[in-house]
Short mmCIF file of C-alpha atoms in Angstrom, two decimals:
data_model
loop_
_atom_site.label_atom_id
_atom_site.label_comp_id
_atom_site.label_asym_id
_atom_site.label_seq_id
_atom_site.Cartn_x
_atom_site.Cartn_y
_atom_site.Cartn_z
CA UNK A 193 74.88 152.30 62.80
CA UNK A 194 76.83 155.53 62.07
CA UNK A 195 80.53 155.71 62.00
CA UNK A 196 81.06 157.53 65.41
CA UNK A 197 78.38 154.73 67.12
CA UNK A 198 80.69 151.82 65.28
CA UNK A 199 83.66 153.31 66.81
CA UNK A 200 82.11 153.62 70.22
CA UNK A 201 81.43 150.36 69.75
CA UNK A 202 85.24 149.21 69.31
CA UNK A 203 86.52 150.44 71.34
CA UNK A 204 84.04 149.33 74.37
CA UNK A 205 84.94 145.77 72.98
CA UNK A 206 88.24 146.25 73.19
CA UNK A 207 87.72 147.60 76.83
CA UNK A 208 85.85 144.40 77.45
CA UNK A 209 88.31 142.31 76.34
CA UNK A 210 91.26 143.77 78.02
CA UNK A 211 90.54 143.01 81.46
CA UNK A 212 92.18 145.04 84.06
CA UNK A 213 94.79 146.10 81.80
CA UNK A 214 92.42 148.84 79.56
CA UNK A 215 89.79 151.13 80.65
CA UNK A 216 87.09 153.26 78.39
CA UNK A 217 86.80 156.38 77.89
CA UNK A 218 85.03 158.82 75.83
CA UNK A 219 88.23 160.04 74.41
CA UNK A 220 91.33 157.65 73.49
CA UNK A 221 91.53 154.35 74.82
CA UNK A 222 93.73 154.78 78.25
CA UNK A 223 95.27 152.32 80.41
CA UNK A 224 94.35 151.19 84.26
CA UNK A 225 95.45 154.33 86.13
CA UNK A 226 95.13 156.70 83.57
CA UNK A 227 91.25 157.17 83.57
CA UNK A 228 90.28 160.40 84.63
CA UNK A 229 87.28 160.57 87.03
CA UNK A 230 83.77 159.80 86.18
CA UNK A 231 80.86 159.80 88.07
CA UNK A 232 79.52 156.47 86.69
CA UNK A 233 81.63 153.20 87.07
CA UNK A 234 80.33 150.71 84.96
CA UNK A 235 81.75 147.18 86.00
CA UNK A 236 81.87 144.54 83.49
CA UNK A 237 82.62 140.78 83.59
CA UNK A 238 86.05 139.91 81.90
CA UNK A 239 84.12 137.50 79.74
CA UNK A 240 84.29 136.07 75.68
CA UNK A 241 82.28 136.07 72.97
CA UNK A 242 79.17 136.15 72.71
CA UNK A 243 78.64 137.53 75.96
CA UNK A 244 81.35 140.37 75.86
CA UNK A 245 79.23 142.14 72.67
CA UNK A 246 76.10 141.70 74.61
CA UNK A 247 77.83 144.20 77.31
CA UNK A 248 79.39 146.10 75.17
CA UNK A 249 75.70 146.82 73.77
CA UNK A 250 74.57 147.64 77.42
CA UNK A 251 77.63 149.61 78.82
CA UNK A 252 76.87 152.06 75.15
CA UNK A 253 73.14 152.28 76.39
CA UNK A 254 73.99 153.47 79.55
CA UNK A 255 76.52 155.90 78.28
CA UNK A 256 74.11 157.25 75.86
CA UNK A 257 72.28 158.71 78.84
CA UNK A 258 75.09 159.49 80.70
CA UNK A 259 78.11 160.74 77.98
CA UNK A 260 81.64 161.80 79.00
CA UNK A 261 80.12 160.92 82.73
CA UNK A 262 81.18 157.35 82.26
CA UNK A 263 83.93 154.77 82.71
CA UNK A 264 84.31 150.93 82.52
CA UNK A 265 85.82 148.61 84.14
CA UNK A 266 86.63 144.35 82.90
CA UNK A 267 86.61 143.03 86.67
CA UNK A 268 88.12 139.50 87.02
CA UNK A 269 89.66 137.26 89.93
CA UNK A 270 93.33 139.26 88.91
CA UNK A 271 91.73 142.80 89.36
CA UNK A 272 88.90 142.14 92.07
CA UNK A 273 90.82 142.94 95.13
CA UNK A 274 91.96 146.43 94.05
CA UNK A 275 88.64 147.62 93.26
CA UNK A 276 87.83 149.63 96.08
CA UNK A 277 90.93 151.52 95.69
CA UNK A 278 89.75 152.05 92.02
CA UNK A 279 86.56 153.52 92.52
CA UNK A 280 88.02 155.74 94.88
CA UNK A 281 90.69 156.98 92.86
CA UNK A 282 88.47 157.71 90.07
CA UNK A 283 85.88 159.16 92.26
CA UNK A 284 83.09 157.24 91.25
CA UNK A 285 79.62 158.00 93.20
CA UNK A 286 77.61 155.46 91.34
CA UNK A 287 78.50 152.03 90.65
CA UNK A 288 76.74 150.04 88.00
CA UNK A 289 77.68 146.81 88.41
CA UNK A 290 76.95 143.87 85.28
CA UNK A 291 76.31 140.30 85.46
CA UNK A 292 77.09 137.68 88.55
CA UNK A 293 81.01 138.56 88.36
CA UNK A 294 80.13 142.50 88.44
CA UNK A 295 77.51 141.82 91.39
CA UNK A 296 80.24 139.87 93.73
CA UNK A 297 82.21 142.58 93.20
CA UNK A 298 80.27 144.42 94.81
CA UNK A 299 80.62 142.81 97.94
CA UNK A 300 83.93 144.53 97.69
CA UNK A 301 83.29 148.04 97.79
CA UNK A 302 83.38 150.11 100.76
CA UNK A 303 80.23 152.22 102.12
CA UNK A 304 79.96 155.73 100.44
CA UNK A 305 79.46 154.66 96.58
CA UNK A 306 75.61 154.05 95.37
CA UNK A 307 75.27 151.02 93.71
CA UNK A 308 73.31 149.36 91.16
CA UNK A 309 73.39 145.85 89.53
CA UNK A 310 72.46 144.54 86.35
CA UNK A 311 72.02 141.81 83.87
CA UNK A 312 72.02 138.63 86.42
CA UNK A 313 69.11 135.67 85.58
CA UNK A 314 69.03 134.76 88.98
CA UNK A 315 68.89 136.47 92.67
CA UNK A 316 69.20 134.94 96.38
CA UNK A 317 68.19 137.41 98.98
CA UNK A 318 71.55 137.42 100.52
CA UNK A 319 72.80 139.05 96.80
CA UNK A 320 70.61 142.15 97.94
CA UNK A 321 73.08 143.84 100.27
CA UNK A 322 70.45 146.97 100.23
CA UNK A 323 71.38 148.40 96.47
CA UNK A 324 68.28 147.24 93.31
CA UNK A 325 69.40 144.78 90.82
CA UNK A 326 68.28 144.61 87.73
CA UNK A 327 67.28 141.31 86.69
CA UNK A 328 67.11 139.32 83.40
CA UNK A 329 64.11 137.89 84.09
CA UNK A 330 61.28 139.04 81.90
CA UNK A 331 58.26 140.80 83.60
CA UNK A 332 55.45 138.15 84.25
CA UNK A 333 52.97 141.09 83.72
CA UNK A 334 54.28 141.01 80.28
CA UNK A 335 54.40 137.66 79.61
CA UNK A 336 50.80 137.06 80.85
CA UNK A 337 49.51 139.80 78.37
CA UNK A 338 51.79 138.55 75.42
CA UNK A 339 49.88 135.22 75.95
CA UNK A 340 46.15 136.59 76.57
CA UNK A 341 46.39 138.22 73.28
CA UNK A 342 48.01 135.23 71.19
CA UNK A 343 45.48 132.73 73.07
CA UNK A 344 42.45 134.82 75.18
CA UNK A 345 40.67 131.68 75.82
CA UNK A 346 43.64 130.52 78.09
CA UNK A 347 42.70 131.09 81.94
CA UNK A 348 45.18 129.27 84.19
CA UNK A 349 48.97 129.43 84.05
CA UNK A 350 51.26 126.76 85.31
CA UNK A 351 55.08 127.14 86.81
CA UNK A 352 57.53 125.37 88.63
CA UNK A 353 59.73 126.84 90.35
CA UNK A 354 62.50 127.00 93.52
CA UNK A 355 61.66 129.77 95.95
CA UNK A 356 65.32 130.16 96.59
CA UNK A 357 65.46 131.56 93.13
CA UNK A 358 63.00 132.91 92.10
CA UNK A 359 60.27 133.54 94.70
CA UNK A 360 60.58 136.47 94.26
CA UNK A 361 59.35 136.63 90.52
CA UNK A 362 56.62 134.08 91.45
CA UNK A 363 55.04 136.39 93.97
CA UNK A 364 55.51 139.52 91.39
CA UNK A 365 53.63 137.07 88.99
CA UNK A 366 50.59 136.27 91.40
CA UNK A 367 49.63 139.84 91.22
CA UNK A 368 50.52 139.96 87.56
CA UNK A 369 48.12 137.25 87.34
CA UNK A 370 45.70 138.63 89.18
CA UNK A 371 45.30 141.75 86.86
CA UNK A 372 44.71 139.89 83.72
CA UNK A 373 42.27 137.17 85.06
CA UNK A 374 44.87 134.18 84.88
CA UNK A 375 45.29 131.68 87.93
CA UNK A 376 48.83 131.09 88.33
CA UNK A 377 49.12 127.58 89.58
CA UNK A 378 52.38 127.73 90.93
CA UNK A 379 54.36 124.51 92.62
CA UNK A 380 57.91 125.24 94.63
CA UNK A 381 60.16 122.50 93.59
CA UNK A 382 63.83 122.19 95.52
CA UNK A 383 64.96 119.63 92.88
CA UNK A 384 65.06 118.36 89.55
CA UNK A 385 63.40 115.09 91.23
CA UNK A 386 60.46 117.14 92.62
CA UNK A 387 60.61 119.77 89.44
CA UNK A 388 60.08 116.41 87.33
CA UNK A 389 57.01 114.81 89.50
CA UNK A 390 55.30 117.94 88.95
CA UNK A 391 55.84 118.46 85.44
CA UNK A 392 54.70 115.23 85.15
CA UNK A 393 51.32 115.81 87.12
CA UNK A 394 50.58 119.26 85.55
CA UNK A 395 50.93 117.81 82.32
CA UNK A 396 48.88 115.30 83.07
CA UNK A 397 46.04 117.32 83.96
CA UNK A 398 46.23 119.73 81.81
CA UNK A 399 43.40 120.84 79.39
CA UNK A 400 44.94 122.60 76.30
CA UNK A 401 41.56 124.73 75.78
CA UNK A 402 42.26 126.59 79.02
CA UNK A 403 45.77 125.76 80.46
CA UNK A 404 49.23 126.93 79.43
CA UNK A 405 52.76 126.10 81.22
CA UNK A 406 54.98 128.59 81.98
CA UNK A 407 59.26 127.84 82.03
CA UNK A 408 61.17 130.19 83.94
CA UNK A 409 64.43 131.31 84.19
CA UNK A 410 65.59 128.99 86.94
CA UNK A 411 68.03 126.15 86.69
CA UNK A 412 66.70 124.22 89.14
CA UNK A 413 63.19 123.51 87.58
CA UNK A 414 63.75 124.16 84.10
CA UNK A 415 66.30 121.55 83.24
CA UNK A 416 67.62 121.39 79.47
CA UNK A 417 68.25 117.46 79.51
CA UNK A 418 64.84 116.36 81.20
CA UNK A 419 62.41 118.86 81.89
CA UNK A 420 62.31 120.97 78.28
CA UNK A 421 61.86 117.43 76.58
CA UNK A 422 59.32 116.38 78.45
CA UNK A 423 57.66 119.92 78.64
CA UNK A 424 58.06 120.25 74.90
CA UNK A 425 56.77 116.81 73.52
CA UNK A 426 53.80 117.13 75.90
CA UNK A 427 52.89 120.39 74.35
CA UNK A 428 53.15 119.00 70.87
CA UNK A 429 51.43 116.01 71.54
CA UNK A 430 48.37 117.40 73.18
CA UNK A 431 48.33 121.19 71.91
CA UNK A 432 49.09 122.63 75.14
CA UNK A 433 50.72 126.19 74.92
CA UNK A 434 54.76 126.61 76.78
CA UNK A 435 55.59 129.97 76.71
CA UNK A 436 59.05 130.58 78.47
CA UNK A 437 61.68 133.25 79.56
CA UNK A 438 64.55 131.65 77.78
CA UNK A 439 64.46 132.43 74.32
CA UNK A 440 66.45 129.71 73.09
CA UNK A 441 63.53 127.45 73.95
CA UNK A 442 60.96 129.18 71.38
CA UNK A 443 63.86 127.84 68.36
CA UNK A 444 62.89 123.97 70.27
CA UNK A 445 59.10 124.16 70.39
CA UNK A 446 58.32 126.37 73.01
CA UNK A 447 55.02 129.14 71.71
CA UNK A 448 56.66 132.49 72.27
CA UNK A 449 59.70 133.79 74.97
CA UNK A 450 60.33 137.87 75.98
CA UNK A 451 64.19 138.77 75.97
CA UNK A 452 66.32 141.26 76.80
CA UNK A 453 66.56 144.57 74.26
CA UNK A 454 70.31 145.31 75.20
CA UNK A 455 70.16 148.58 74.08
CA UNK A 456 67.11 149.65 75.85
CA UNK A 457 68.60 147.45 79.07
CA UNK A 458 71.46 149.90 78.70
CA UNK A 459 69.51 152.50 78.66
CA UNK A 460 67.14 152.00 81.82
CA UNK A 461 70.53 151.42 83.84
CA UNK A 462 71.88 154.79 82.79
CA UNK A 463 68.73 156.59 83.87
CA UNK A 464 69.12 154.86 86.99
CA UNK A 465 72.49 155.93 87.84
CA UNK A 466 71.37 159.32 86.49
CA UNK A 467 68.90 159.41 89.13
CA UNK A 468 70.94 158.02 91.96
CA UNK A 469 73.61 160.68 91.31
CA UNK A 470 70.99 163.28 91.67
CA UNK A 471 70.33 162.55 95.04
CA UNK A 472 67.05 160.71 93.89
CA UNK A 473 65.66 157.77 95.64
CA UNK A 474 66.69 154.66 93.92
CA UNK A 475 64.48 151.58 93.03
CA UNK A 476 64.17 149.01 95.41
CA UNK A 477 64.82 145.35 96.20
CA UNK A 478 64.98 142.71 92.64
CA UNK A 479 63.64 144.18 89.34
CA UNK A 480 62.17 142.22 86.37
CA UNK A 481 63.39 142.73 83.06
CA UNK A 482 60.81 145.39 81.16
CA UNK A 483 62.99 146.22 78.39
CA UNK A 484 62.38 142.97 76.16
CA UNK A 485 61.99 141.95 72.81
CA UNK A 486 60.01 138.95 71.20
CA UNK A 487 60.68 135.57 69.54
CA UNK A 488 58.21 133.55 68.29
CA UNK A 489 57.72 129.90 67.17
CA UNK A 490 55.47 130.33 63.52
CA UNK A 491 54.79 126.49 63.53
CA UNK A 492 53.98 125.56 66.86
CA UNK A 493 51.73 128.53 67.16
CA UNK A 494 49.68 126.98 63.73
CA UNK A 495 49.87 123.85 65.41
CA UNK A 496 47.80 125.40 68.59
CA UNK A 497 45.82 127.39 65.96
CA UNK A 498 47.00 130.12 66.12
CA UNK A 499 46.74 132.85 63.25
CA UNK A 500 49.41 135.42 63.28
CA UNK A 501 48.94 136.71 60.20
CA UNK A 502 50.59 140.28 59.62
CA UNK A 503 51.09 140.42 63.54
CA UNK A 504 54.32 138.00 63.08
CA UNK A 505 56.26 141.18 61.53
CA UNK A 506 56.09 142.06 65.37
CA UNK A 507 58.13 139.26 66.60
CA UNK A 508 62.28 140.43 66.65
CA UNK A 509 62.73 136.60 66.12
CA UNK A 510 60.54 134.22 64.36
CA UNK A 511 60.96 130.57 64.32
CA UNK A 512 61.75 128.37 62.25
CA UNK A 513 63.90 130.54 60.43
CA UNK A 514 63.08 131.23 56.92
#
C-alpha cells in the first residue's frame, strides 16, 4: 500500500471510530456539520475492531470509484434520529447504506434520496423497502462451480435452511443448480430442532461418492454448538464433502468456503451509486455476494482425495496454516 492509500486509510478509521462526532472527507478530517456536500453518503455502523477495518476497507473501495464525490457517516442509536436532516444538509442523492445498523437507518430517511445497502448476511423481505441490498452471502452459482471442479463426480447438493432467511438464496441456488447439473436437495427448517432432524437424516443417507452438504449463512440452521459438530464429524467420518459460506468453518473441517473481497465489495457498491446518480436503473430486490475470495481446508480435502497440487496457490486462505 502506498503512502497516500495508508493515509486514506487512517483517516477512514478514525472516521469509523468517531461516531457522530467526525465525518470523512477527501481533504482534512472535519467535524459533524462541517462536511461539505457530496453526492454519495456512505453510512457506516459505529462498530469496533475487527469489524470497523473491514468497513473502512469497503467505504475506500467505493470511494475509489467515486473520489472527492464521497462522505461517511458512523450512524449509532445517539446520531440515528438526525439523519434525515443530515443527508439533506449535505445534499446527498445516493445513500449507501453498510451493515444491519446502516440498513435500519434507512428506515429513517425521507423519500427523494436513492438508496443502496450493503454488507448484511441476512435479509427478511420486509428489509426491502424497494432500494437493492447487497448481501454477504456468497453466490451459489459460484459455490456450485468451486465444488464441480474440486470434486466433478459430486451430483447432488444438500442444504438446510429457514425460508424466512434465506429463501431467497435457496431459490437463486435451484437455478444455479440447475446450470451445472447438481440437484439441490433443499429442506426448510424453522428451528434448530427441525434443522437438527434433518441434518441427521441427510447425513444418514448420504453417499460420499456423489453427495455433498452445503452450510449457509443462516443462524437458524447452521448452529455453531450443534449443527457444525455434527455436520463436521459426519464428514470426517464417512468422507462426505461440507463446503460452506462462513469461512471460519473451512479453519474447523469444513472442504472449502467463498468470502467477501472487501476491496472489490467496495468497489461494486461505488459503481452502483455511480450508476444510480446517473439516472440509471438500479439493481433490484437481494443480491448475492460475487466479489469473493477463497479459503481452503489442505487436509480435509486429502482426506476426500483430493489433489490440489499447484492449484492451492489459488486459495487466499489455506488451512491448516503452515
Amino acid at each position: 500500500m502506498n503512502s497516500a492509500a495508508f493515509g486514506r486509510r487512517c483517516l477512514l478509521r478514525r472516521a469509523v471510530a468517531a461516531g457522530s462526532g467526525i465525518a470523512l472527507s477527501s481533504g482534512p478530517l472535519l467535524a459533524l456539520g462541517a462536511e461539505p456536500p457530496r453526492a454519495i453518503m456512505v453510512l457506516v455502523p459505529d462498530i469496533g475492531e475487527p469489524f470497523r477495518s473491514v468497513f473502512a476497507s469497503i467505504v475506500e473501495g467505493i470511494e475509489s470509484r467515486a473520489p472527492g464525490r464521497v462522505s461517511v457517516l458512523a450512524v449509532g442509536p445517539s446520531n440515528e434520529q438526525g439523519l434525515a436532516d443530515e443527508v439533506r444538509r449535505r445534499e446527498a442523492r445516493v445513500v449507501v447504506a453498510l451493515g444491519r445498523q446502516g440498513l435500519k437507518a434507512l428506515a429513517l430517511l425521507a423519500g427523494g434520496v436513492n438508496a443502496i445497502a450493503g454488507c448484511v448476511v441476512s435479509v427478511q423481505e420486509s428489509d426491502l423497502r424497494g432500494h437493492p441490498v447487497y448481501t454477504l452471502a456468497p453466490d451459489p452459482g459460484l459455490l456450485f462451480a468451486h465444488l464441480r471442479r474440486l470434486m466433478p463426480g459430486v451430483r447432488r447438493v444438500s442444504v438446510v435452511y429457514d425460508p424466512r432467511q434465506s429463501g431467497w438464496l435457496i431459490r437463486r441456488a435451484r437455478e444455479a443448480a440447475r446450470g451445472v447439473s447438481l440437484e439441490l436437495d433443499a429442506h426448510e427448517a424453522q428451528d434448530l430442532p427441525a434443522a437438527l432432524r434433518h441434518y441427521q437424516q441427510i447425513l444418514a443417507a448420504a453417499d460420499a461418492s456423489r453427495d455433498a452438504v452445503w452450510l449457509p449463512q443462516d443462524a437458524t440452521t447452521v448452529e455453531e454448538g450443534a449443527v457444525l459438530p455434527l455436520v463436521l464429524k459426519a464428514s470426517w467420518n464417512h468422507s462426505l464433502a461440507v463446503f460452506s459460506s462462513n469461512v471460519a468453518h473451512v479453519k474447523r473441517g469444513a472442504l472449502f468456503a467463498l468470502y467477501p473481497d472487501n476491496g472489490e465489495l467496495g468497489r461494486t457498491l461505488g459503481d452502483a451509486a455511480l450508476r444510480a446518480l446517473q439516472g440509471g436503473k438500479p439493481a433490484e430486490g437481494v443480491l448475492p455476494l460475487r466479489d469473493v475470495r477463497s479459503a481452503i481446508n489442505a487436509r480435509t480435502a486429502a482426506h476426500l482425495g483430493i489433489v490440489l497440487g499447484t492449484r492451492i496457490a489459488g486459495y487466499d486462505l489455506v488451512y491448516p496454516e503452515p
